[in-house]
PDB file of C-alpha atoms in Angstrom:
ATOM      1  CA  MET A  24      95.220 144.926 121.678  1.00 43.00           C
ATOM      2  CA  ALA A  25      97.537 146.341 119.044  1.00 44.00           C
ATOM      3  CA  ARG A  26      98.942 143.815 116.591  1.00 48.00           C
ATOM      4  CA  THR A  27     102.247 144.080 114.877  1.00 48.00           C
ATOM      5  CA  ALA A  28     101.887 144.370 111.179  1.00 49.00           C
ATOM      6  CA  GLY A  29     103.506 141.634 109.169  1.00 51.00           C
ATOM      7  CA  PRO A  30     102.972 139.417 106.144  1.00 58.00           C
ATOM      8  CA  MET A  31      99.461 138.023 106.146  1.00 63.00           C
ATOM      9  CA  ILE A  32      99.393 134.230 106.038  1.00 66.00           C
ATOM     10  CA  VAL A  33      96.560 132.759 104.063  1.00 75.00           C
ATOM     11  CA  VAL A  34      95.525 129.443 105.624  1.00 87.00           C
ATOM     12  CA  MET A  35      94.172 127.028 102.961  1.00 94.00           C
ATOM     13  CA  GLN A  36      91.830 124.137 103.518  1.00 95.00           C
ATOM     14  CA  ALA A  37      94.475 121.855 102.067  1.00 97.00           C
ATOM     15  CA  THR A  38      97.128 119.348 103.127  1.00 98.00           C
ATOM     16  CA  LEU A  39     100.880 119.956 102.843  1.00 98.00           C
ATOM     17  CA  LEU A  40     102.586 116.584 101.852  1.00 98.00           C
ATOM     18  CA  VAL A  41     106.384 116.589 102.169  1.00 98.00           C
ATOM     19  CA  LEU A  42     107.836 113.758 100.096  1.00 97.00           C
ATOM     20  CA  ALA A  43     110.757 112.276 101.995  1.00 95.00           C
ATOM     21  CA  GLY A  44     111.129 108.767 100.534  1.00 88.00           C
ATOM     22  CA  GLY A  45     113.848 109.288  98.048  1.00 82.00           C
ATOM     23  CA  ASP A  46     116.982 107.210  98.017  1.00 74.00           C
ATOM     24  CA  SER A  47     119.487 110.182  97.911  1.00 74.00           C
ATOM     25  CA  ARG A  48     122.123 108.345  95.909  1.00 77.00           C
ATOM     26  CA  ARG A  49     123.863 111.434  94.676  1.00 75.00           C
ATOM     27  CA  MET A  50     123.793 113.101  98.031  1.00 85.00           C
ATOM     28  CA  GLY A  51     125.344 110.011  99.692  1.00 72.00           C
ATOM     29  CA  ARG A  52     123.145 110.248 102.763  1.00 77.00           C
ATOM     30  CA  THR A  53     119.388 110.666 103.470  1.00 85.00           C
ATOM     31  CA  LYS A  54     118.383 114.211 102.469  1.00 92.00           C
ATOM     32  CA  ALA A  55     115.500 114.471 104.970  1.00 94.00           C
ATOM     33  CA  TRP A  56     117.908 114.466 107.915  1.00 94.00           C
ATOM     34  CA  LEU A  57     120.572 116.834 106.577  1.00 95.00           C
ATOM     35  CA  GLU A  58     121.429 119.514 109.147  1.00 94.00           C
ATOM     36  CA  VAL A  59     119.958 122.942 108.463  1.00 94.00           C
ATOM     37  CA  GLY A  60     120.827 125.358 111.322  1.00 89.00           C
ATOM     38  CA  GLU A  61     119.305 123.902 114.416  1.00 91.00           C
ATOM     39  CA  THR A  62     116.910 121.571 112.553  1.00 94.00           C
ATOM     40  CA  THR A  63     116.784 119.143 109.616  1.00 95.00           C
ATOM     41  CA  LEU A  64     116.026 119.751 105.947  1.00 96.00           C
ATOM     42  CA  LEU A  65     112.777 117.893 106.228  1.00 96.00           C
ATOM     43  CA  ARG A  66     111.536 120.045 109.142  1.00 96.00           C
ATOM     44  CA  TRP A  67     112.927 123.246 107.661  1.00 96.00           C
ATOM     45  CA  VAL A  68     110.896 122.705 104.406  1.00 97.00           C
ATOM     46  CA  ALA A  69     107.729 121.661 106.338  1.00 97.00           C
ATOM     47  CA  GLU A  70     107.967 124.496 108.831  1.00 96.00           C
ATOM     48  CA  ARG A  71     108.467 127.054 106.000  1.00 95.00           C
ATOM     49  CA  LEU A  72     105.159 126.048 104.358  1.00 97.00           C
ATOM     50  CA  ALA A  73     103.055 124.571 107.195  1.00 97.00           C
ATOM     51  CA  PRO A  74     101.458 127.901 108.399  1.00 96.00           C
ATOM     52  CA  ALA A  75      99.526 128.064 105.088  1.00 95.00           C
ATOM     53  CA  PHE A  76      97.912 124.604 105.551  1.00 97.00           C
ATOM     54  CA  THR A  77      95.346 123.006 107.900  1.00 97.00           C
ATOM     55  CA  GLU A  78      97.181 119.608 107.838  1.00 97.00           C
ATOM     56  CA  VAL A  79     100.796 118.596 107.338  1.00 98.00           C
ATOM     57  CA  MET A  80     101.953 115.117 106.418  1.00 98.00           C
ATOM     58  CA  VAL A  81     105.244 113.426 105.589  1.00 98.00           C
ATOM     59  CA  SER A  82     105.585 110.484 103.313  1.00 97.00           C
ATOM     60  CA  PHE A  83     108.463 107.934 103.638  1.00 95.00           C
ATOM     61  CA  ALA A  84     109.086 104.843 101.458  1.00 93.00           C
ATOM     62  CA  GLU A  85     109.377 102.592 104.550  1.00 93.00           C
ATOM     63  CA  PRO A  86     109.549 102.887 108.366  1.00 94.00           C
ATOM     64  CA  GLU A  87     113.354 102.354 108.355  1.00 92.00           C
ATOM     65  CA  GLN A  88     113.775 105.776 106.810  1.00 92.00           C
ATOM     66  CA  VAL A  89     112.299 107.569 109.908  1.00 93.00           C
ATOM     67  CA  GLU A  90     115.568 108.334 111.784  1.00 91.00           C
ATOM     68  CA  GLN A  91     114.014 110.962 114.039  1.00 90.00           C
ATOM     69  CA  LEU A  92     110.579 111.707 115.345  1.00 90.00           C
ATOM     70  CA  VAL A  93     108.664 114.371 113.285  1.00 91.00           C
ATOM     71  CA  PRO A  94     105.723 116.344 114.652  1.00 93.00           C
ATOM     72  CA  TYR A  95     103.460 115.546 111.662  1.00 96.00           C
ATOM     73  CA  ARG A  96     101.354 112.671 110.423  1.00 96.00           C
ATOM     74  CA  VAL A  97     103.603 110.136 108.696  1.00 97.00           C
ATOM     75  CA  VAL A  98     102.535 107.744 105.888  1.00 97.00           C
ATOM     76  CA  PHE A  99     104.393 105.031 104.096  1.00 97.00           C
ATOM     77  CA  ASP A 100     104.342 103.772 100.504  1.00 96.00           C
ATOM     78  CA  ARG A 101     102.081 100.872  99.591  1.00 94.00           C
ATOM     79  CA  LYS A 102     104.361  99.930  96.657  1.00 92.00           C
ATOM     80  CA  PRO A 103     108.092  99.653  97.471  1.00 87.00           C
ATOM     81  CA  SER A 104     110.804 101.336  95.389  1.00 87.00           C
ATOM     82  CA  ALA A 105     108.225 103.205  93.388  1.00 90.00           C
ATOM     83  CA  GLY A 106     109.451 106.794  93.680  1.00 90.00           C
ATOM     84  CA  PRO A 107     107.404 109.921  94.249  1.00 92.00           C
ATOM     85  CA  LEU A 108     104.230 108.450  92.761  1.00 94.00           C
ATOM     86  CA  ALA A 109     104.023 106.001  95.717  1.00 95.00           C
ATOM     87  CA  GLY A 110     104.426 108.961  98.135  1.00 96.00           C
ATOM     88  CA  LEU A 111     101.656 110.812  96.400  1.00 96.00           C
ATOM     89  CA  GLU A 112      99.353 107.796  96.565  1.00 97.00           C
ATOM     90  CA  ALA A 113     100.014 107.392 100.279  1.00 97.00           C
ATOM     91  CA  GLY A 114      99.483 111.098 100.930  1.00 98.00           C
ATOM     92  CA  LEU A 115      96.219 111.517  98.909  1.00 98.00           C
ATOM     93  CA  THR A 116      94.830 108.371 100.408  1.00 98.00           C
ATOM     94  CA  ALA A 117      95.368 109.543 104.007  1.00 98.00           C
ATOM     95  CA  ALA A 118      94.772 113.265 103.580  1.00 98.00           C
ATOM     96  CA  ARG A 119      91.835 114.827 105.398  1.00 97.00           C
ATOM     97  CA  ASN A 120      91.474 117.527 102.796  1.00 98.00           C
ATOM     98  CA  GLU A 121      90.442 117.308  99.161  1.00 97.00           C
ATOM     99  CA  VAL A 122      93.523 119.127  97.923  1.00 98.00           C
ATOM    100  CA  VAL A 123      97.161 118.105  98.628  1.00 98.00           C
ATOM    101  CA  PHE A 124     100.208 120.206  97.867  1.00 98.00           C
ATOM    102  CA  ALA A 125     103.118 117.833  97.490  1.00 98.00           C
ATOM    103  CA  VAL A 126     106.691 119.053  97.688  1.00 98.00           C
ATOM    104  CA  ALA A 127     109.964 117.024  97.777  1.00 97.00           C
ATOM    105  CA  CYS A 128     111.896 117.526 100.968  1.00 96.00           C
ATOM    106  CA  ASP A 129     114.945 118.524  98.919  1.00 96.00           C
ATOM    107  CA  MET A 130     113.245 121.621  97.392  1.00 97.00           C
ATOM    108  CA  PRO A 131     113.853 124.291 100.114  1.00 97.00           C
ATOM    109  CA  TYR A 132     113.298 127.257  97.807  1.00 96.00           C
ATOM    110  CA  VAL A 133     109.590 126.612  97.344  1.00 97.00           C
ATOM    111  CA  THR A 134     107.576 129.499  98.841  1.00 96.00           C
ATOM    112  CA  PRO A 135     104.156 129.617 100.473  1.00 95.00           C
ATOM    113  CA  GLU A 136     103.024 131.897  97.613  1.00 95.00           C
ATOM    114  CA  LEU A 137     103.835 129.173  95.105  1.00 97.00           C
ATOM    115  CA  ALA A 138     101.950 126.592  97.092  1.00 97.00           C
ATOM    116  CA  GLU A 139      98.972 128.912  97.351  1.00 96.00           C
ATOM    117  CA  MET A 140      98.951 129.506  93.574  1.00 97.00           C
ATOM    118  CA  ALA A 141      99.063 125.804  92.881  1.00 98.00           C
ATOM    119  CA  VAL A 142      96.268 124.956  95.322  1.00 98.00           C
ATOM    120  CA  ALA A 143      94.061 127.668  93.860  1.00 97.00           C
ATOM    121  CA  ALA A 144      94.757 126.581  90.248  1.00 97.00           C
ATOM    122  CA  SER A 145      93.826 123.014  91.077  1.00 97.00           C
ATOM    123  CA  SER A 146      90.137 123.960  91.503  1.00 95.00           C
ATOM    124  CA  GLY A 147      88.040 122.155  88.902  1.00 93.00           C
ATOM    125  CA  CYS A 148      90.723 119.726  87.682  1.00 97.00           C
ATOM    126  CA  ASP A 149      92.797 116.824  89.020  1.00 98.00           C
ATOM    127  CA  ALA A 150      96.111 118.671  89.493  1.00 98.00           C
ATOM    128  CA  ALA A 151      98.011 121.967  89.047  1.00 98.00           C
ATOM    129  CA  ILE A 152     101.594 121.216  88.019  1.00 97.00           C
ATOM    130  CA  PRO A 153     104.367 123.683  87.284  1.00 97.00           C
ATOM    131  CA  ARG A 154     105.992 123.390  83.884  1.00 95.00           C
ATOM    132  CA  LEU A 155     109.496 124.811  83.292  1.00 94.00           C
ATOM    133  CA  ASP A 156     110.787 124.961  79.741  1.00 91.00           C
ATOM    134  CA  GLY A 157     108.255 122.237  78.792  1.00 90.00           C
ATOM    135  CA  ARG A 158     109.314 119.993  81.641  1.00 92.00           C
ATOM    136  CA  PRO A 159     106.726 119.160  84.368  1.00 94.00           C
ATOM    137  CA  GLU A 160     107.626 119.444  88.051  1.00 94.00           C
ATOM    138  CA  PRO A 161     105.239 116.778  89.535  1.00 93.00           C
ATOM    139  CA  ALA A 162     107.142 116.716  92.867  1.00 94.00           C
ATOM    140  CA  CYS A 163     106.048 120.282  93.545  1.00 97.00           C
ATOM    141  CA  ALA A 164     102.398 120.454  92.565  1.00 97.00           C
ATOM    142  CA  ALA A 165      98.837 120.399  93.874  1.00 98.00           C
ATOM    143  CA  TYR A 166      96.714 117.285  93.467  1.00 98.00           C
ATOM    144  CA  ARG A 167      93.053 116.634  94.215  1.00 98.00           C
ATOM    145  CA  LYS A 168      91.619 113.341  95.452  1.00 98.00           C
ATOM    146  CA  SER A 169      90.293 112.809  91.913  1.00 98.00           C
ATOM    147  CA  ALA A 170      93.888 112.171  90.777  1.00 97.00           C
ATOM    148  CA  LEU A 171      94.239 109.158  93.080  1.00 97.00           C
ATOM    149  CA  PRO A 172      92.715 106.440  90.793  1.00 97.00           C
ATOM    150  CA  ALA A 173      95.187 107.400  87.934  1.00 96.00           C
ATOM    151  CA  ILE A 174      98.074 107.386  90.352  1.00 96.00           C
ATOM    152  CA  THR A 175      97.139 103.925  91.704  1.00 96.00           C
ATOM    153  CA  ARG A 176      96.665 102.566  88.098  1.00 95.00           C
ATOM    154  CA  ALA A 177     100.061 103.822  87.119  1.00 94.00           C
ATOM    155  CA  LEU A 178     101.812 102.259  90.161  1.00 95.00           C
ATOM    156  CA  ASP A 179     100.106  98.926  89.671  1.00 95.00           C
ATOM    157  CA  ALA A 180     101.196  98.939  85.984  1.00 94.00           C
ATOM    158  CA  ASP A 181     104.770  99.851  87.028  1.00 92.00           C
ATOM    159  CA  ARG A 182     104.527 103.164  85.127  1.00 91.00           C
ATOM    160  CA  LEU A 183     106.476 104.983  87.723  1.00 86.00           C
ATOM    161  CA  ARG A 184     107.595 108.182  85.962  1.00 87.00           C
ATOM    162  CA  ALA A 185     105.630 110.990  87.773  1.00 80.00           C
ATOM    163  CA  ALA A 186     106.078 113.211  84.724  1.00 79.00           C
ATOM    164  CA  GLU A 187     104.096 110.777  82.546  1.00 86.00           C
ATOM    165  CA  LEU A 188     101.193 110.753  85.059  1.00 89.00           C
ATOM    166  CA  ALA A 189      99.967 114.078  83.739  1.00 89.00           C
ATOM    167  CA  GLU A 190      98.907 112.354  80.480  1.00 89.00           C
ATOM    168  CA  ASN A 191      96.126 110.665  82.441  1.00 91.00           C
ATOM    169  CA  LEU A 192      94.993 113.660  84.505  1.00 95.00           C
ATOM    170  CA  ASP A 193      93.128 116.896  83.806  1.00 96.00           C
ATOM    171  CA  VAL A 194      96.026 119.278  84.589  1.00 97.00           C
ATOM    172  CA  ALA A 195      96.189 123.052  85.030  1.00 97.00           C
ATOM    173  CA  TRP A 196      99.750 123.900  83.955  1.00 97.00           C
ATOM    174  CA  LEU A 197     101.527 126.620  85.812  1.00 97.00           C
ATOM    175  CA  GLU A 198     103.836 128.445  83.363  1.00 96.00           C
ATOM    176  CA  GLY A 199     106.272 131.309  83.504  1.00 96.00           C
ATOM    177  CA  LEU A 200     107.445 130.660  87.118  1.00 96.00           C
ATOM    178  CA  ASP A 201     110.879 131.552  88.560  1.00 96.00           C
ATOM    179  CA  THR A 202     112.982 128.479  87.925  1.00 95.00           C
ATOM    180  CA  ASP A 203     115.038 129.218  91.068  1.00 95.00           C
ATOM    181  CA  LEU A 204     112.035 128.289  93.174  1.00 97.00           C
ATOM    182  CA  PHE A 205     112.428 124.645  91.936  1.00 96.00           C
ATOM    183  CA  ARG A 206     116.115 124.094  92.648  1.00 95.00           C
ATOM    184  CA  SER A 207     116.664 120.767  94.300  1.00 94.00           C
ATOM    185  CA  LEU A 208     119.487 119.733  96.651  1.00 95.00           C
ATOM    186  CA  ASN A 209     120.787 116.744  94.819  1.00 92.00           C
ATOM    187  CA  THR A 210     124.510 116.704  95.604  1.00 93.00           C
ATOM    188  CA  PRO A 211     126.776 117.772  98.542  1.00 93.00           C
ATOM    189  CA  ASP A 212     127.701 120.882  96.489  1.00 94.00           C
ATOM    190  CA  ASP A 213     123.968 121.852  96.181  1.00 94.00           C
ATOM    191  CA  TYR A 214     123.590 121.348  99.969  1.00 94.00           C
ATOM    192  CA  GLU A 215     126.632 123.474 100.880  1.00 94.00           C
ATOM    193  CA  ARG A 216     125.470 126.240  98.501  1.00 94.00           C
ATOM    194  CA  PHE A 217     122.081 126.265 100.200  1.00 94.00           C
ATOM    195  CA  ARG A 218     123.672 126.407 103.632  1.00 93.00           C
ATOM    196  CA  ARG A 219     125.838 129.382 102.557  1.00 92.00           C
ATOM    197  CA  GLU A 220     122.818 131.153 101.074  1.00 91.00           C
ATOM    198  CA  LEU A 221     120.791 130.550 104.229  1.00 88.00           C
ATOM    199  CA  GLY A 222     123.672 131.893 106.363  1.00 83.00           C
ATOM    200  CA  ARG A 223     123.689 135.096 104.208  1.00 75.00           C
ATOM    201  CA  GLY A 224     119.940 135.313 104.348  1.00 68.00           C
ATOM    202  CA  ASP A 225     119.501 135.447 100.597  1.00 59.00           C
ATOM    203  CA  ASN A 226     117.522 133.484  98.003  1.00 52.00           C
ATOM    204  CA  CYS A 227     115.462 131.568 100.671  1.00 60.00           C
ATOM    205  CA  GLY A 228     112.971 134.182 101.662  1.00 53.00           C
ATOM    206  CA  GLY A 229     109.325 134.008 100.948  1.00 46.00           C
TER     207      GLY A 229
END
């Protein structure tokens, strides 16, 4: 049977972890449930990347954050109010695969190609983390199970800055990437800009 030619999707033996436990103070409402077309921001980000992964998970800080059912495995933080590190710990602990690509639910510009690059680069080390102008982007990075002990130690010591975690990991740094891929929706203005771009069909491809 003839098949329509289209972009070839590489399915990786890896887990996609969408981090949805943030407190969204600047946005003024929970980012995960922001409307994006006929869906939510959380599901939009997950569905954009999911075809490249054999497993998809979503981490929330606590059950009260789950305002709607999501068609993915859901995990919750062990340590309350501990930020993205707690989401990483929950995801790595529960993941069925050795490698987890974590992405914050407010980063809708991340592409499957970026995820594939990070997963591939994590081979042989604890993590592959993008670095933009010397600044790590730990909420959009690939982590292996070997990173879990360092994450748990940091959480138990209340060292909650995800960017500092890299000091205790063997990291492959991803340099020279397009900074637009890492734009976050932090404010209502960011959200409206993203919706306008989506409506025009620009800047969100991949």
